[in-house]
Short mmCIF file of C-alpha atoms in Angstrom, two decimals:
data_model
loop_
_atom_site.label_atom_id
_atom_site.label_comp_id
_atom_site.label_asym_id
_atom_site.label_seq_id
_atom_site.Cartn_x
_atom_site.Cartn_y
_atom_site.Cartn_z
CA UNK S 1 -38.15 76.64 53.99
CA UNK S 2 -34.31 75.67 54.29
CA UNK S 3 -35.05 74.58 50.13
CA UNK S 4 -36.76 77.60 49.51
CA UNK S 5 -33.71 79.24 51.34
CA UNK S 6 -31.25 77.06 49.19
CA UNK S 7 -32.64 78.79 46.12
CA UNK S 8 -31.70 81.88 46.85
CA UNK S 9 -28.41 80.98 46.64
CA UNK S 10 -28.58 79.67 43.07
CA UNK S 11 -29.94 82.82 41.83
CA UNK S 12 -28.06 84.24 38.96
CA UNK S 13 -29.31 87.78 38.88
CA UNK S 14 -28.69 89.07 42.10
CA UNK S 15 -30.94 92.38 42.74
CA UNK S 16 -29.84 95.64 43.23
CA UNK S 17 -31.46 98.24 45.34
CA UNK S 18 -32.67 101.32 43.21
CA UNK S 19 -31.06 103.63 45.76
CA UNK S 20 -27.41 101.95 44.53
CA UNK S 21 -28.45 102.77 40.84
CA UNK S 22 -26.08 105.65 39.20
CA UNK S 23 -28.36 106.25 36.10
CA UNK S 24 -26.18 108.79 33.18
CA UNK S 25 -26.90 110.85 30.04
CA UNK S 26 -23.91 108.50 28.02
CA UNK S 27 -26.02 105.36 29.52
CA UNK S 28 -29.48 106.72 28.39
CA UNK S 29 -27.51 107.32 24.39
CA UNK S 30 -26.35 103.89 24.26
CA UNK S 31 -29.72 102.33 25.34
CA UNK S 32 -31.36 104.60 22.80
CA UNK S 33 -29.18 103.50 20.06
CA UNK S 34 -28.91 99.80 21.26
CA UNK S 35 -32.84 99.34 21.17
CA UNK S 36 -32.78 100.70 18.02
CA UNK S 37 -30.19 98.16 16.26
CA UNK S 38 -32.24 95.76 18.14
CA UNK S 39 -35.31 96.78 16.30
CA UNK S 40 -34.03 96.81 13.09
CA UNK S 41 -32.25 93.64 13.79
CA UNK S 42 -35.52 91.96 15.05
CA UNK S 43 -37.00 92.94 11.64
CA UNK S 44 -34.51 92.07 9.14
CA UNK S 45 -34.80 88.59 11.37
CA UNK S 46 -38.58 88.61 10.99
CA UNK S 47 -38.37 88.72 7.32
CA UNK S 48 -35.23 86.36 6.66
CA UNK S 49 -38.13 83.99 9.18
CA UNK S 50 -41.56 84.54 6.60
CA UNK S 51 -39.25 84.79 3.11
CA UNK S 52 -38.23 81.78 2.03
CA UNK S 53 -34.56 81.64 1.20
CA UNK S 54 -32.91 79.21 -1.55
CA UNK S 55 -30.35 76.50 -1.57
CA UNK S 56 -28.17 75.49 -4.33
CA UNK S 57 -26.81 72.11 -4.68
CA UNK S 58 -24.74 70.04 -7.36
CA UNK S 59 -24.74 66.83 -8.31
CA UNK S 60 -24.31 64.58 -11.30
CA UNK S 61 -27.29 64.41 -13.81
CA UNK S 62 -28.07 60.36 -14.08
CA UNK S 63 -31.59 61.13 -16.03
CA UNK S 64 -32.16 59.08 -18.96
CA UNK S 65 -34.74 59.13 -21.98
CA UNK S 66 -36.06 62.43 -21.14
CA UNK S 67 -37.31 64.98 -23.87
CA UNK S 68 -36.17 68.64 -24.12
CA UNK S 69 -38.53 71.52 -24.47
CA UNK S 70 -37.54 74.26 -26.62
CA UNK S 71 -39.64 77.77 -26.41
CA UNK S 72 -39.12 80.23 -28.95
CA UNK S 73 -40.07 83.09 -30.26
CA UNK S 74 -38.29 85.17 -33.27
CA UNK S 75 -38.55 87.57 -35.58
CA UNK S 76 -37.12 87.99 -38.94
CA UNK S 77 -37.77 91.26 -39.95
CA UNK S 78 -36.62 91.06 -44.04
CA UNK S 79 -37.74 87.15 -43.92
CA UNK S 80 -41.32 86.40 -45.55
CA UNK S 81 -42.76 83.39 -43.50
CA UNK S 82 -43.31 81.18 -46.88
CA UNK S 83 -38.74 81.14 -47.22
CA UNK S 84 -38.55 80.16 -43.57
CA UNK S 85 -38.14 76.10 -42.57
CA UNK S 86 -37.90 75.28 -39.12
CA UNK S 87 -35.62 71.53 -38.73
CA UNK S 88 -34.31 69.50 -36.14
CA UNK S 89 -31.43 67.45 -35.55
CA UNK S 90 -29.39 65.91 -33.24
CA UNK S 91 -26.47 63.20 -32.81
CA UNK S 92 -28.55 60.25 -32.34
CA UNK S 93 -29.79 60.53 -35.92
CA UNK S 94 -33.10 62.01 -35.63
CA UNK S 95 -33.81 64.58 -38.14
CA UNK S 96 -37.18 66.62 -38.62
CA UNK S 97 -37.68 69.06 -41.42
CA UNK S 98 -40.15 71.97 -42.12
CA UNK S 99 -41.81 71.36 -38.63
CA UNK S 100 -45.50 72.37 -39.26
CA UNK S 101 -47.15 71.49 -35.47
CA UNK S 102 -46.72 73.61 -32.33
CA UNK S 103 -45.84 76.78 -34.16
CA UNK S 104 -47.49 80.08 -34.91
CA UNK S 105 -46.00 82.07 -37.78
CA UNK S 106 -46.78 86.15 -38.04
CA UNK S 107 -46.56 88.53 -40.96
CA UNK S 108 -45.52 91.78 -40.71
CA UNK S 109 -44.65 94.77 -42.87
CA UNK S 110 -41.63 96.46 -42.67
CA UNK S 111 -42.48 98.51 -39.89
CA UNK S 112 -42.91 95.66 -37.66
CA UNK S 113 -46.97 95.46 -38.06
CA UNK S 114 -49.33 92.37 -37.62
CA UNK S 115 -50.32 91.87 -41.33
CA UNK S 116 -52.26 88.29 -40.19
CA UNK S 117 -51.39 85.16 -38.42
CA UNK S 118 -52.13 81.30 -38.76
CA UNK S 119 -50.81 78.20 -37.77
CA UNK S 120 -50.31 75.99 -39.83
CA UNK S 121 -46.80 74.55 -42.30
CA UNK S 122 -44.06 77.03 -41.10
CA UNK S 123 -41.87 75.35 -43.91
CA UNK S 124 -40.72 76.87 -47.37
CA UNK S 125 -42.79 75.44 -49.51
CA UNK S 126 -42.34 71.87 -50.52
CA UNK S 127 -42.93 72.09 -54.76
CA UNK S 128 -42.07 68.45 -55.52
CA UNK S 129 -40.61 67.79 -59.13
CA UNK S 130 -43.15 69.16 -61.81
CA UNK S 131 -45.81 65.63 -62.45
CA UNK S 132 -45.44 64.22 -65.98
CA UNK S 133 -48.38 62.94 -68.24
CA UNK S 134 -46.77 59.48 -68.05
CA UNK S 135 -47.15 59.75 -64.18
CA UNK S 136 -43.51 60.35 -63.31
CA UNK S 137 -41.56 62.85 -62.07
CA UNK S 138 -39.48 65.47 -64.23
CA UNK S 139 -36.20 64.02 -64.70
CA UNK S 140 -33.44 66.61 -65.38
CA UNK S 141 -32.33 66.92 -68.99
CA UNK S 142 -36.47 66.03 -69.81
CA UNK S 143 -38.41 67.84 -71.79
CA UNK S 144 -41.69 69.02 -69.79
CA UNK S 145 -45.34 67.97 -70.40
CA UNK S 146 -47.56 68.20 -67.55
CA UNK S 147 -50.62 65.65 -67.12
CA UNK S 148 -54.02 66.55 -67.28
CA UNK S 149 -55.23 63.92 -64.87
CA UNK S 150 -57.03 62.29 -66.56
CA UNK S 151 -58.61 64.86 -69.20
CA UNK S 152 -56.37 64.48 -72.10
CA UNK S 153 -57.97 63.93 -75.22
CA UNK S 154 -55.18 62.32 -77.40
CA UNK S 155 -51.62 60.64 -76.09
CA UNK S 156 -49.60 63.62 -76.70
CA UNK S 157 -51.78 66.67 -75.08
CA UNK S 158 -49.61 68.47 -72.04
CA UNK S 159 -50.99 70.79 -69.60
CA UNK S 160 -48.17 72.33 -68.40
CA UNK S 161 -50.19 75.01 -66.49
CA UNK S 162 -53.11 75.22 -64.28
CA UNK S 163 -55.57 76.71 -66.49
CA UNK S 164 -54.74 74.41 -68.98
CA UNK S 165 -55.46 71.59 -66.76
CA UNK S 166 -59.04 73.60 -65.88
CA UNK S 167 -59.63 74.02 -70.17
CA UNK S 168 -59.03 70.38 -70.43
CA UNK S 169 -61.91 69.30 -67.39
CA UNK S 170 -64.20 72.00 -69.41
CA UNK S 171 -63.77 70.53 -72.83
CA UNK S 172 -64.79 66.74 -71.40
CA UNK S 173 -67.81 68.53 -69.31
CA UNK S 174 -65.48 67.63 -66.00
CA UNK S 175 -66.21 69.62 -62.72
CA UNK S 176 -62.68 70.15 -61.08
CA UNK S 177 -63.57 70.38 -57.57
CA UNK S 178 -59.98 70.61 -55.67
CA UNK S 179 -57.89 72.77 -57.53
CA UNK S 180 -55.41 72.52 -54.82
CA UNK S 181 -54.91 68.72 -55.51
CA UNK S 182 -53.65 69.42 -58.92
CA UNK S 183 -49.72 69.42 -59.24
CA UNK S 184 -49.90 72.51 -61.84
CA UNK S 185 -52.05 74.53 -59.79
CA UNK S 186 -50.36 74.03 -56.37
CA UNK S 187 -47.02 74.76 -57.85
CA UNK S 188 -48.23 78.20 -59.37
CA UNK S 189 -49.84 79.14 -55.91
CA UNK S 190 -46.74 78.93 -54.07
CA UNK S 191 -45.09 81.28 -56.78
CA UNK S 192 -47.83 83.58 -56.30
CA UNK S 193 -47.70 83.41 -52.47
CA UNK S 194 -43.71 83.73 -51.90
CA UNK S 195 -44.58 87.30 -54.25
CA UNK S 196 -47.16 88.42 -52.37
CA UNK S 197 -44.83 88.29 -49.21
CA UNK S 198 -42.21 89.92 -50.90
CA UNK S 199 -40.65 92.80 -48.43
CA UNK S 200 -42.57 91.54 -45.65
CA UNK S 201 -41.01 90.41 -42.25
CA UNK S 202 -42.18 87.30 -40.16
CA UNK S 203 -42.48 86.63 -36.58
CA UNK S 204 -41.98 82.87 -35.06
CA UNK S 205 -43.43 81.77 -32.14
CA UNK S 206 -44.03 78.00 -30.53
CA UNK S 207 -41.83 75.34 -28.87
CA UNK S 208 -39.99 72.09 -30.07
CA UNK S 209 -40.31 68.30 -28.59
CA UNK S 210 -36.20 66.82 -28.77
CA UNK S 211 -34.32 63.85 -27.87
CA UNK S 212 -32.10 65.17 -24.78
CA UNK S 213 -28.73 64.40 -26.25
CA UNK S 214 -26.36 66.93 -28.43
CA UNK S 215 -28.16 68.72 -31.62
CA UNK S 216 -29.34 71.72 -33.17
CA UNK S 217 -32.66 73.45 -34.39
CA UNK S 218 -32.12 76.19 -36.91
CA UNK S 219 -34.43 78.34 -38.97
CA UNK S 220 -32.96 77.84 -42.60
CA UNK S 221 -33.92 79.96 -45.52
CA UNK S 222 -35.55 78.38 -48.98
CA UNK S 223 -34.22 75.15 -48.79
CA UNK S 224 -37.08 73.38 -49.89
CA UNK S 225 -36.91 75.24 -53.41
CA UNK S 226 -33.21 74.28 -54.39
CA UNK S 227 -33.85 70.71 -55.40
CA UNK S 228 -31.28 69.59 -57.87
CA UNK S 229 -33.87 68.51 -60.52
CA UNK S 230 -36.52 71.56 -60.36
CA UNK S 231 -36.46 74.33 -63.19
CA UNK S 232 -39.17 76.62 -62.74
CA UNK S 233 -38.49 79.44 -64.26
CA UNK S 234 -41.10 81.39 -61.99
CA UNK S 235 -39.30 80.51 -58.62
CA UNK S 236 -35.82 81.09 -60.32
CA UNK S 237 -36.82 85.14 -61.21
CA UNK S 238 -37.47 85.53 -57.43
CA UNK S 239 -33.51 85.25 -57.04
CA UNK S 240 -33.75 82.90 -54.08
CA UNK S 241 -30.41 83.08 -52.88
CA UNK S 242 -30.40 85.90 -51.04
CA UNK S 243 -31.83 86.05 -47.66
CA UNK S 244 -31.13 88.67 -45.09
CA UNK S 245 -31.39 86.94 -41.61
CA UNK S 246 -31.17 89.79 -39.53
CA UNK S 247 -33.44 88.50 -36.20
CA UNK S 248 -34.69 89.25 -32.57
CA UNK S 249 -35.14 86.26 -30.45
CA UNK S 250 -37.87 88.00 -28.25
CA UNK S 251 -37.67 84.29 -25.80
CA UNK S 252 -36.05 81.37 -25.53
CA UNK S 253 -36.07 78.47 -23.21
CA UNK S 254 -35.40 75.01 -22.66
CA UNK S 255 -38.18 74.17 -20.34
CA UNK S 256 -39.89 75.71 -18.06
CA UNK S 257 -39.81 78.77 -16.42
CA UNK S 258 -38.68 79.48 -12.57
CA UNK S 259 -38.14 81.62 -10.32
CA UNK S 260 -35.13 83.82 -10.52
CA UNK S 261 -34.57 82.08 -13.68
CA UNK S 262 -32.20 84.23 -16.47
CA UNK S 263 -32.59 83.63 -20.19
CA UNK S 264 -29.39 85.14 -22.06
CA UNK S 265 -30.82 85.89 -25.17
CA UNK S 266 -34.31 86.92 -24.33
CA UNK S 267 -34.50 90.58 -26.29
CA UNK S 268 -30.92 89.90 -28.26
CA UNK S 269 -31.16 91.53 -31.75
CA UNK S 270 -28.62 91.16 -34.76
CA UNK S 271 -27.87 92.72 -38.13
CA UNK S 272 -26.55 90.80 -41.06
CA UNK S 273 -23.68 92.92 -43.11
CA UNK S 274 -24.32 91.10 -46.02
CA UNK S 275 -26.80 88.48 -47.60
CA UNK S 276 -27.14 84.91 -47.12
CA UNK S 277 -24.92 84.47 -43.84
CA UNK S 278 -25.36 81.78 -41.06
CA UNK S 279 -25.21 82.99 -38.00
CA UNK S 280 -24.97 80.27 -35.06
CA UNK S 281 -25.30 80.05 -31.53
CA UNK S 282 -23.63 77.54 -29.75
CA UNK S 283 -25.39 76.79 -26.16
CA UNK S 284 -24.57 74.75 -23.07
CA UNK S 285 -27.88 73.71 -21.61
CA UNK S 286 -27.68 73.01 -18.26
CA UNK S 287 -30.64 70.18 -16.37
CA UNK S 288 -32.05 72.56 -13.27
CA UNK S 289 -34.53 71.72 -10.68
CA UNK S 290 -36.24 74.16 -8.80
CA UNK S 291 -38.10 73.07 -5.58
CA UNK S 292 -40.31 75.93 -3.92
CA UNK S 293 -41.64 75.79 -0.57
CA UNK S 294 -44.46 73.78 -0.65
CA UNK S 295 -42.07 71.03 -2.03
CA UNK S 296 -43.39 71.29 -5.80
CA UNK S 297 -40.63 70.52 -8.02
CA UNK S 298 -40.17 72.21 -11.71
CA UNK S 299 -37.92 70.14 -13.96
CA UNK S 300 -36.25 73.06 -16.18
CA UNK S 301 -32.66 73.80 -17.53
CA UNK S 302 -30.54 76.94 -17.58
CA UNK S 303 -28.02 77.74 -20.03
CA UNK S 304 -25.07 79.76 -20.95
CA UNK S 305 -24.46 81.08 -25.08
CA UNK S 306 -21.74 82.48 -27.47
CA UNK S 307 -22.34 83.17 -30.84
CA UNK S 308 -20.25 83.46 -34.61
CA UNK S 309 -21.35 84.56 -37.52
CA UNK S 310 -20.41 82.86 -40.86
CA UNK S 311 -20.33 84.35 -44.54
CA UNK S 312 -22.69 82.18 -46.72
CA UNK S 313 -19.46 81.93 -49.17
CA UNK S 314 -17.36 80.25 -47.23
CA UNK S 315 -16.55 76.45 -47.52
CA UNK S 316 -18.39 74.51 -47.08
CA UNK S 317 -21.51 76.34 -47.82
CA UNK S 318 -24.63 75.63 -46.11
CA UNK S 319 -28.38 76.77 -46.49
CA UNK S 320 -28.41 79.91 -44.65
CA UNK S 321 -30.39 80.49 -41.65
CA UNK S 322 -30.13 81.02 -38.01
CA UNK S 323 -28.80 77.77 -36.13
CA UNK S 324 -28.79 76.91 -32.48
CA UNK S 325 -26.42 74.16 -31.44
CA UNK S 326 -27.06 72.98 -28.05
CA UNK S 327 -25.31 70.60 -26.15
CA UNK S 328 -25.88 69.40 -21.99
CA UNK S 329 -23.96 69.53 -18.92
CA UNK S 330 -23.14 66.43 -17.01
CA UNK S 331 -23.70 68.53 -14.01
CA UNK S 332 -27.76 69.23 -12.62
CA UNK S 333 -28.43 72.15 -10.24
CA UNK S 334 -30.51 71.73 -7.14
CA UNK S 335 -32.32 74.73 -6.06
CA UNK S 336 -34.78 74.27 -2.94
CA UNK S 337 -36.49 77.03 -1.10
CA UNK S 338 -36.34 76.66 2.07
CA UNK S 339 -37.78 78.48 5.60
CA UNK S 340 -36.22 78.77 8.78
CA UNK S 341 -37.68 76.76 11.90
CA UNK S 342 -39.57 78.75 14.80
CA UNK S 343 -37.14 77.48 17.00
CA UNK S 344 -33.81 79.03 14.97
CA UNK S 345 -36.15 82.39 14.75
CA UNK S 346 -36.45 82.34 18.23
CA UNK S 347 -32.74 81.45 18.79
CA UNK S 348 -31.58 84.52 16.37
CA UNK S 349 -33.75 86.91 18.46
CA UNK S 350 -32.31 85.72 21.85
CA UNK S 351 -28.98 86.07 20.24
CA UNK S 352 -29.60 89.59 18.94
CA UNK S 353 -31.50 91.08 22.43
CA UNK S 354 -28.47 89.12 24.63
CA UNK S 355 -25.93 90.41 21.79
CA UNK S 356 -26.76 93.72 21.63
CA UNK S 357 -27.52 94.57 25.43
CA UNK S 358 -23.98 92.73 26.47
CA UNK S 359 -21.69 94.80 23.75
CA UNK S 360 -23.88 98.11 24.81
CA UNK S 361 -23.35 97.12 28.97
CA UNK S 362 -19.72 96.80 27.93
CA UNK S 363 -19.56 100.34 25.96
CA UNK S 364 -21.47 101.64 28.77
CA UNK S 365 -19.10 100.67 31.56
CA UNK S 366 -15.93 102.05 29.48
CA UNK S 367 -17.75 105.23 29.16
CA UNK S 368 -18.63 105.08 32.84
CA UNK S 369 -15.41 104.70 33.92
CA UNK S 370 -13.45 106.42 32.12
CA UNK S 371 -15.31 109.62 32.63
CA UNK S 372 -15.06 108.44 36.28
CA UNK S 373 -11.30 108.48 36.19
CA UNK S 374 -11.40 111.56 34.46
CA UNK S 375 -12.86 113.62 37.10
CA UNK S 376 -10.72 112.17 39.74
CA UNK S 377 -7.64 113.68 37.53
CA UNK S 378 -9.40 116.83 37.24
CA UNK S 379 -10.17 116.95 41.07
CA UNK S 380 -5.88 115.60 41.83
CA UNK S 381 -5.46 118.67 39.89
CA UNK S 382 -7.18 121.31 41.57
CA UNK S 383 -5.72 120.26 44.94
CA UNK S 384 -1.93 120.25 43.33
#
């Protein structure tokens, strides 16, 4: 008993008898309004407890040997697909031209329309110098006179078109089952292709494979018909050299998408002045990793942009195009979601009931006692 006595005298919240209670209307307004913050308080902690919140750290990128993905997706409205060549390079010295694989390319009309849709060569069309009969190429300053593969009848016959090359396979009885094979034919096909595009628009869509070091990918305009020893007069009277790259880049990424991620020129749109520009974009790709809350980790990279546009007759002149020079922070970003422990909820909800009761039982007792010593001034003053 003298333990159980010993207790009592330990007991931090003595008792008060209800007849020594002194209950007011100001007391009853502040508990009102102090249960509510309390409520609202418990809630906001409730959620900030279930939502995961996310950390961002910094720290030097030490990766090595890794390849970049890059996701695009563009549209050239005044662009047929067949002038269009999508290339890579980068500092290290590896170059890729007229990238077929990966990519989708769209036609569409002027008004923006889906006119059809393959995947296949996104490239301008590669017309090699025109095959001689003697099996060389067309040197420049040589006369022309195509092979007929085979079919010639004397030394000296040309076929210098495609249906002379069929004639020739007639008159020796010859079925010509690949047309597309023959240098003559394939040549004329691309002519008639690039004119049936004419005034058309065309829409880009797939992703690159590069090195992860300094470069650029660009979408250049016709190079593949400007080759210093080709004359055909067909390609010439389509006047080549004028290209209006006006674009949208609908997306573009390097890597994969996250959460809360922000792609600066997804839905940018330009219009070229003039003909035949280059308009660049110079990026600064920065290596991100997002970890969520189950502790899966997504290996992606933000980046920042500016942009300049050039006049194709400036020096020196290159193709033109649309170019995208990228280049990579020695700086990675961290970001981790992460969720608070039961035990720092339940700490935070201590902290706000305690909190909120001890400010209110301090805004109480002003209130109490000042009205207090108000009346006893009032009551001094009636007796004066």
């Amino acid at each position: 008993m003298e333990i159980l006595n010993k207790l009592k005298n330990l007991d931090a919240y003595p008792k008060i008898k209800d007849d020594f209670y002194d209950r007011t209307r100001s007391g009853g307004v502040i508990t009102v309004v102090s249960s509510i913050i309390i409520f609202f308080l418990f809630i906001s902690e409730i959620r900030l407890y279930l939502f995961s919140a996310t950390e961002t750290k910094l720290i030097v990128d030490t990766s090595r040997g890794e390849r970049l993905r890059v996701n695009f997706d563009v549209t050239f409205p005044h662009l047929a697909c067949s002038l269009v060549s999508v290339d890579t390079m980068d500092v290290s010295g590896e170059q890729h031209y007229d990238i077929t694989h990966d990519i989708v390319k769209t036609r569409i009309d002027s008004i923006g329309n889906v006119i059809g849709s393959r995947q296949d060569g996104v490239g301008a069309p590669k017309i090699e110098r025109p095959l001689q009969r003697h099996g060389g190429r067309l040197e420049q300053g040589e006369s022309y006179c195509g092979s007929c593969f085979g079919a010639e009848k004397t030394d000296d016959q040309c076929c210098n078109s495609c249906e002379e090359v069929q004639e020739a396979y007639r008159n020796r009885g010859w079925g010509l089952t690949n047309v597309d094979l023959i240098d003559q034919c394939k040549r004329e096909g691309f002519v008639q292709k690039i004119k049936e595009e004419t005034g058309e628009g065309c829409n880009i869509k797939g992703f690159l494979e590069v090195s992860k070091v300094a470069g650029n990918f660009h979408f250049a305009c016709g190079k593949s018909f400007h080759h210093p020893n080709l004359n055909v007069p067909e390609i010439l009277d389509l006047q080549l050299g004028s290209f209006n790259i006006s674009h949208k880049i609908n997306h573009l990424t390097f890597g994969k998408d996250f959460p809360g991620a922000v792609n600066p020129l997804d839905g940018a749109e330009w219009k070229e002045p003039a003909l035949s520009g280059i308009y660049q974009y110079f990026i600064k790709v920065v290596p991100t990793i997002y970890t969520d809350i189950r502790g899966r980790k997504i290996h992606s990279n933000q980046f920042s942009v500016t942009e300049h546009y050039r006049d194709g007759n400036t020096y020196p002149k290159s193709p033109a195009g649309v170019y995208f020079f990228y280049d990579f922070s020695p700086i990675k970003v961290i970001f981790t979601e992460e969720n608070k422990s039961f035990l720092h909820f339940l700490t935070n909800v201590c902290a706000i009931i305690g909190g909120v009761f001890t400010v209110a039982g301090i805004i109480d007792s002003f209130v109490y006692h000042g009205q207090r010593a108000l009346k006893k001034k009032q009551e001094l003053g009636k007796y004066r």
